[in-house]
Tab-separated table of C-alpha atoms in Angstrom:
chain	number	residue	atom	x	y	z
A	1	MET	CA	164.570	126.181	108.793
A	2	THR	CA	165.021	127.179	112.408
A	3	GLY	CA	164.867	124.817	115.342
A	4	GLY	CA	162.959	127.073	117.714
A	5	ARG	CA	159.429	125.679	117.598
A	6	GLY	CA	158.142	123.714	120.562
A	7	GLY	CA	158.290	126.177	123.456
A	8	VAL	CA	160.680	126.652	126.345
A	9	ARG	CA	160.599	123.044	127.545
A	10	GLY	CA	161.474	121.812	124.080
A	11	ILE	CA	164.346	124.272	123.836
A	12	ILE	CA	165.751	123.167	127.208
A	13	ALA	CA	165.548	119.477	126.310
A	14	ARG	CA	167.233	120.002	122.975
A	15	TRP	CA	169.900	122.267	124.515
A	16	ARG	CA	170.940	119.420	126.771
A	17	GLY	CA	171.669	117.372	123.653
A	18	ARG	CA	170.611	114.020	125.027
A	19	ASP	CA	170.623	112.290	121.661
A	20	ILE	CA	173.233	113.862	119.382
A	21	GLU	CA	173.834	111.983	116.140
A	22	LEU	CA	177.471	111.360	115.186
A	23	LYS	CA	178.390	110.773	111.552
A	24	THR	CA	181.188	108.820	109.925
A	25	PRO	CA	183.448	110.570	107.391
A	26	GLY	CA	181.489	108.875	104.603
A	27	GLU	CA	178.189	110.086	106.016
A	28	LEU	CA	179.514	113.625	106.224
A	29	GLU	CA	180.464	113.363	102.551
A	30	ALA	CA	176.846	112.408	101.833
A	31	MET	CA	175.732	115.455	103.803
A	32	ARG	CA	178.151	117.547	101.756
A	33	ALA	CA	176.382	116.395	98.605
A	34	ALA	CA	173.004	117.403	100.059
A	35	GLY	CA	174.463	120.705	101.211
A	36	GLY	CA	175.960	121.392	97.815
A	37	LEU	CA	172.516	120.946	96.281
A	38	VAL	CA	171.078	123.441	98.765
A	39	ALA	CA	173.802	125.917	97.770
A	40	ARG	CA	172.980	125.409	94.096
A	41	THR	CA	169.280	125.881	94.800
A	42	LEU	CA	169.864	129.117	96.690
A	43	ALA	CA	172.049	130.366	93.841
A	44	ALA	CA	169.190	129.679	91.413
A	45	VAL	CA	166.768	131.551	93.679
A	46	ILE	CA	169.152	134.513	94.026
A	47	LYS	CA	169.428	134.706	90.239
A	48	GLU	CA	165.639	135.018	89.907
A	49	THR	CA	165.125	137.474	92.779
A	50	ARG	CA	164.144	140.928	91.494
A	51	PRO	CA	161.253	143.383	91.676
A	52	GLY	CA	158.054	141.979	90.142
A	53	VAL	CA	158.781	138.340	91.025
A	54	SER	CA	156.514	136.659	93.562
A	55	THR	CA	157.734	134.563	96.450
A	56	ALA	CA	155.756	131.668	94.940
A	57	ASP	CA	157.832	132.036	91.757
A	58	LEU	CA	160.990	131.629	93.847
A	59	ASP	CA	159.540	128.590	95.585
A	60	ALA	CA	158.871	126.978	92.195
A	61	VAL	CA	162.498	127.591	91.133
A	62	ALA	CA	163.742	125.952	94.326
A	63	GLU	CA	161.514	122.908	94.097
A	64	GLN	CA	162.414	122.324	90.446
A	65	THR	CA	166.140	122.561	91.185
A	66	ILE	CA	165.922	120.136	94.095
A	67	ARG	CA	163.759	117.565	92.311
A	68	GLU	CA	165.818	117.659	89.109
A	69	ALA	CA	168.778	116.538	91.233
A	70	GLY	CA	166.844	113.501	92.443
A	71	ALA	CA	166.306	114.987	95.894
A	72	VAL	CA	163.280	116.009	97.958
A	73	PRO	CA	162.602	119.411	99.551
A	74	SER	CA	163.074	119.088	103.313
A	75	PHE	CA	160.493	121.722	104.167
A	76	LEU	CA	157.569	120.666	101.971
A	77	GLY	CA	155.046	118.889	104.216
A	78	TYR	CA	157.223	119.271	107.345
A	79	HIS	CA	154.632	119.508	110.152
A	80	GLY	CA	152.276	120.646	107.407
A	81	TYR	CA	154.484	123.401	105.978
A	82	PRO	CA	153.172	124.011	102.430
A	83	ALA	CA	156.280	125.045	100.453
A	84	SER	CA	159.845	124.119	99.531
A	85	ILE	CA	161.458	127.284	100.890
A	86	CYS	CA	160.763	129.805	103.610
A	87	ALA	CA	160.545	133.250	102.006
A	88	SER	CA	160.572	135.909	104.723
A	89	VAL	CA	160.268	139.502	103.494
A	90	ASN	CA	161.172	142.689	105.383
A	91	GLU	CA	159.660	142.438	108.908
A	92	GLN	CA	159.234	138.668	108.523
A	93	ILE	CA	162.016	136.921	110.421
A	94	VAL	CA	161.569	133.242	109.543
A	95	HIS	CA	159.087	130.706	108.159
A	96	GLY	CA	157.441	133.086	105.695
A	97	ILE	CA	155.177	131.064	103.380
A	98	PRO	CA	155.645	131.730	99.644
A	99	ASN	CA	152.589	133.321	98.068
A	100	ALA	CA	151.717	134.212	94.478
A	101	ALA	CA	150.183	137.448	95.743
A	102	HIS	CA	153.376	138.522	97.506
A	103	VAL	CA	155.269	140.278	94.717
A	104	LEU	CA	158.697	141.634	95.559
A	105	ALA	CA	159.269	145.374	95.275
A	106	ASP	CA	162.369	147.505	94.886
A	107	GLY	CA	163.987	147.988	98.291
A	108	ASP	CA	162.714	144.764	99.858
A	109	LEU	CA	164.871	142.357	101.819
A	110	ILE	CA	164.024	138.664	101.510
A	111	SER	CA	165.503	135.877	103.622
A	112	VAL	CA	165.304	132.530	101.850
A	113	ASP	CA	165.737	129.354	103.898
A	114	CYS	CA	166.125	126.109	101.952
A	115	GLY	CA	166.537	122.436	102.797
A	116	ALA	CA	166.981	119.303	100.701
A	117	ILE	CA	167.094	115.564	101.383
A	118	LEU	CA	169.502	113.646	99.167
A	119	GLU	CA	169.886	109.900	99.723
A	120	GLY	CA	168.531	110.247	103.246
A	121	TRP	CA	170.744	113.154	104.350
A	122	HIS	CA	169.674	116.749	104.943
A	123	GLY	CA	171.238	120.046	103.991
A	124	ASP	CA	169.905	123.361	105.333
A	125	ALA	CA	171.029	126.934	104.632
A	126	ALA	CA	169.640	130.453	104.398
A	127	VAL	CA	170.615	133.745	102.774
A	128	THR	CA	169.239	137.264	102.845
A	129	ILE	CA	168.867	138.823	99.400
A	130	PRO	CA	168.489	142.539	98.604
A	131	VAL	CA	165.770	143.249	96.019
A	132	GLY	CA	166.744	146.035	93.648
A	133	SER	CA	168.099	149.126	95.389
A	134	VAL	CA	168.171	148.535	99.148
A	135	SER	CA	168.952	151.085	101.866
A	136	ALA	CA	172.414	151.263	103.397
A	137	ALA	CA	170.904	150.466	106.820
A	138	ASP	CA	169.331	147.272	105.517
A	139	LEU	CA	172.549	146.205	103.825
A	140	ALA	CA	174.445	146.827	107.069
A	141	LEU	CA	171.905	144.742	109.014
A	142	SER	CA	172.346	141.834	106.611
A	143	ALA	CA	176.141	142.159	106.664
A	144	ALA	CA	176.092	142.105	110.479
A	145	CYS	CA	174.074	138.894	110.490
A	146	GLU	CA	176.302	137.239	107.895
A	147	ALA	CA	179.385	138.215	109.906
A	148	ALA	CA	177.788	136.712	113.017
A	149	LEU	CA	177.169	133.490	111.093
A	150	HIS	CA	180.840	133.199	110.191
A	151	ALA	CA	181.927	134.070	113.735
A	152	GLY	CA	179.727	131.232	114.956
A	153	ILE	CA	181.169	128.849	112.377
A	154	ALA	CA	184.703	129.731	113.480
A	155	ALA	CA	183.745	128.599	116.997
A	156	VAL	CA	182.679	125.143	115.783
A	157	GLN	CA	185.785	123.503	117.203
A	158	ALA	CA	186.305	119.961	118.493
A	159	GLY	CA	186.750	120.017	122.252
A	160	GLY	CA	184.734	123.194	122.718
A	161	ARG	CA	181.242	123.581	124.109
A	162	LEU	CA	178.024	124.299	122.278
A	163	SER	CA	177.596	127.715	123.892
A	164	ASP	CA	180.995	128.779	122.552
A	165	ILE	CA	179.188	129.078	119.210
A	166	SER	CA	176.297	130.980	120.778
A	167	HIS	CA	178.685	133.409	122.463
A	168	ALA	CA	180.655	133.992	119.264
A	169	VAL	CA	177.434	134.843	117.409
A	170	GLN	CA	176.339	137.211	120.169
A	171	ARG	CA	179.683	139.022	120.372
A	172	ALA	CA	179.815	139.467	116.595
A	173	CYS	CA	176.298	140.927	116.598
A	174	GLU	CA	177.229	143.315	119.386
A	175	ALA	CA	180.458	144.333	117.668
A	176	ALA	CA	178.617	145.040	114.413
A	177	GLY	CA	176.068	147.119	116.278
A	178	GLU	CA	178.807	149.165	117.934
A	179	GLN	CA	180.459	149.708	114.549
A	180	ASP	CA	177.189	150.663	112.835
A	181	GLY	CA	175.827	152.732	115.711
A	182	VAL	CA	172.745	150.517	115.920
A	183	GLU	CA	171.518	148.221	118.671
A	184	TYR	CA	170.674	145.128	116.627
A	185	GLY	CA	168.208	142.699	118.160
A	186	ILE	CA	169.175	139.012	118.491
A	187	VAL	CA	166.103	136.803	118.127
A	188	ALA	CA	165.943	134.552	121.193
A	189	GLU	CA	163.113	132.125	120.448
A	190	TYR	CA	164.634	130.660	117.297
A	191	GLY	CA	168.087	129.276	116.620
A	192	GLY	CA	170.216	126.555	115.117
A	193	HIS	CA	170.055	122.812	115.581
A	194	GLY	CA	171.645	119.479	114.937
A	195	ILE	CA	171.160	118.087	111.437
A	196	GLY	CA	171.774	114.793	109.651
A	197	THR	CA	169.275	112.013	109.015
A	198	SER	CA	166.606	114.493	110.125
A	199	MET	CA	166.404	118.219	109.562
A	200	HIS	CA	165.940	119.184	113.221
A	201	MET	CA	167.936	117.162	115.722
A	202	ASP	CA	169.579	117.626	119.121
A	203	PRO	CA	171.021	119.953	120.232
A	204	PHE	CA	169.188	123.283	119.986
A	205	LEU	CA	171.724	126.060	119.340
A	206	PRO	CA	170.849	129.505	120.774
A	207	ASN	CA	172.304	132.627	119.186
A	208	PHE	CA	173.461	134.142	122.482
A	209	GLY	CA	174.884	132.996	125.811
A	210	GLU	CA	177.984	132.612	127.925
A	211	PRO	CA	180.765	130.319	126.631
A	212	GLY	CA	181.773	126.969	128.087
A	213	GLN	CA	178.292	125.505	128.527
A	214	GLY	CA	176.256	122.759	126.904
A	215	PRO	CA	177.342	119.559	125.164
A	216	ARG	CA	180.981	119.008	124.243
A	217	LEU	CA	181.664	119.443	120.515
A	218	VAL	CA	183.118	116.261	119.035
A	219	PRO	CA	184.072	115.231	115.498
A	220	GLY	CA	181.152	113.748	113.598
A	221	MET	CA	178.580	116.212	114.899
A	222	ALA	CA	176.802	118.458	112.404
A	223	LEU	CA	175.036	121.686	113.300
A	224	ALA	CA	172.972	124.274	111.478
A	225	VAL	CA	174.304	127.649	112.623
A	226	GLU	CA	171.706	130.345	111.907
A	227	PRO	CA	171.641	133.797	113.454
A	228	MET	CA	168.611	136.055	112.982
A	229	LEU	CA	168.897	139.802	113.587
A	230	THR	CA	166.416	142.650	113.717
A	231	ALA	CA	166.950	146.352	113.167
A	232	GLY	CA	164.819	147.086	116.241
A	233	ASP	CA	163.330	145.239	119.192
A	234	PRO	CA	163.883	141.448	118.885
A	235	GLU	CA	160.416	140.627	120.257
A	236	THR	CA	158.497	138.401	117.836
A	237	ARG	CA	154.953	137.368	117.072
A	238	GLU	CA	153.553	134.572	114.923
A	239	LEU	CA	150.957	135.311	112.260
A	240	GLU	CA	147.616	133.555	111.995
A	241	ASP	CA	148.994	131.178	109.349
A	242	GLY	CA	150.771	129.397	112.228
A	243	TRP	CA	154.201	129.737	110.611
A	244	THR	CA	155.306	133.227	109.666
A	245	VAL	CA	157.258	134.930	112.459
A	246	VAL	CA	157.523	138.724	112.314
A	247	THR	CA	159.088	141.476	114.403
A	248	ALA	CA	156.564	142.835	116.881
A	249	ASP	CA	157.612	146.427	116.144
A	250	GLY	CA	157.644	146.051	112.348
A	251	SER	CA	161.408	146.519	112.027
A	252	ARG	CA	163.413	144.769	109.328
A	253	ALA	CA	164.847	141.314	109.983
A	254	VAL	CA	167.488	139.114	108.345
A	255	HIS	CA	168.544	135.457	108.525
A	256	TRP	CA	171.735	133.658	107.460
A	257	GLU	CA	172.544	129.959	107.879
A	258	HIS	CA	174.997	127.188	107.016
A	259	SER	CA	175.145	123.520	107.959
A	260	VAL	CA	178.553	122.803	109.505
A	261	ALA	CA	180.412	119.602	110.439
A	262	ILE	CA	182.779	119.363	113.391
A	263	MET	CA	186.072	117.899	112.194
A	264	GLU	CA	189.336	117.132	113.978
A	265	ASP	CA	190.996	120.065	112.196
A	266	GLY	CA	188.154	122.589	112.512
A	267	PRO	CA	184.752	123.373	111.041
A	268	ARG	CA	183.691	122.197	107.600
A	269	ILE	CA	180.850	124.099	105.939
A	270	LEU	CA	178.601	121.535	104.283
A	271	THR	CA	176.382	123.964	102.366
A	272	LEU	CA	178.915	125.639	100.095
A	273	PRO	CA	178.736	125.176	96.306
A	274	LEU	CA	180.364	121.977	95.075
């Protein structure tokens, strides 16, 4: 789940990273266990994603997988959020609420964001899943966002600055757009965040910016890196449900995310399968 709610003042305060939680190696191992569960949950959701399945069906799969592992869904009840995953379809960027009436159709794109709390530690990751036969343009959009995620992860280096990650994401998005002949939109209002004993922690991590700015990256920090791209204008609007964020122009959107630890020898992805 993105860390962009709370307006401009909240973003600025979190960007400054006044209260960044540092973890011991043992605590990062505990986060790895939570992250591994998130990976397993997303794999279960991917397996069930096909035309004719509702987003509520996918939410039920996720909640069952998380609870059977002795964990708790991070999202359920978070500021009143009513589900265990965010299921954002087509023009929905983030925070789409699962609904039994929203049945997936051939050609849809669905971004599934999932979080779990295991023994007090959070894992958070997102994937974009093609439903049935999806257009080449939509597949390219998703591939561009996933590539930007991994470019951002590669910039999670001890001794660097937070905006080094932001800049790496931005440059990868721009490079993919040049390659694909499309001007992809980088969503500005929503981004990554610190993670650990809470799901959303300092600092806020934008998906664009100049390098060399923001808090210093030090071992023991953990960040959720999560680019969101649109096929058109990146301007957003929030639906009346108070959660679902969509593209203002109706263009397709995608979302990819991993939770990542900063280690002495480089980044460690915490939300890979165990």
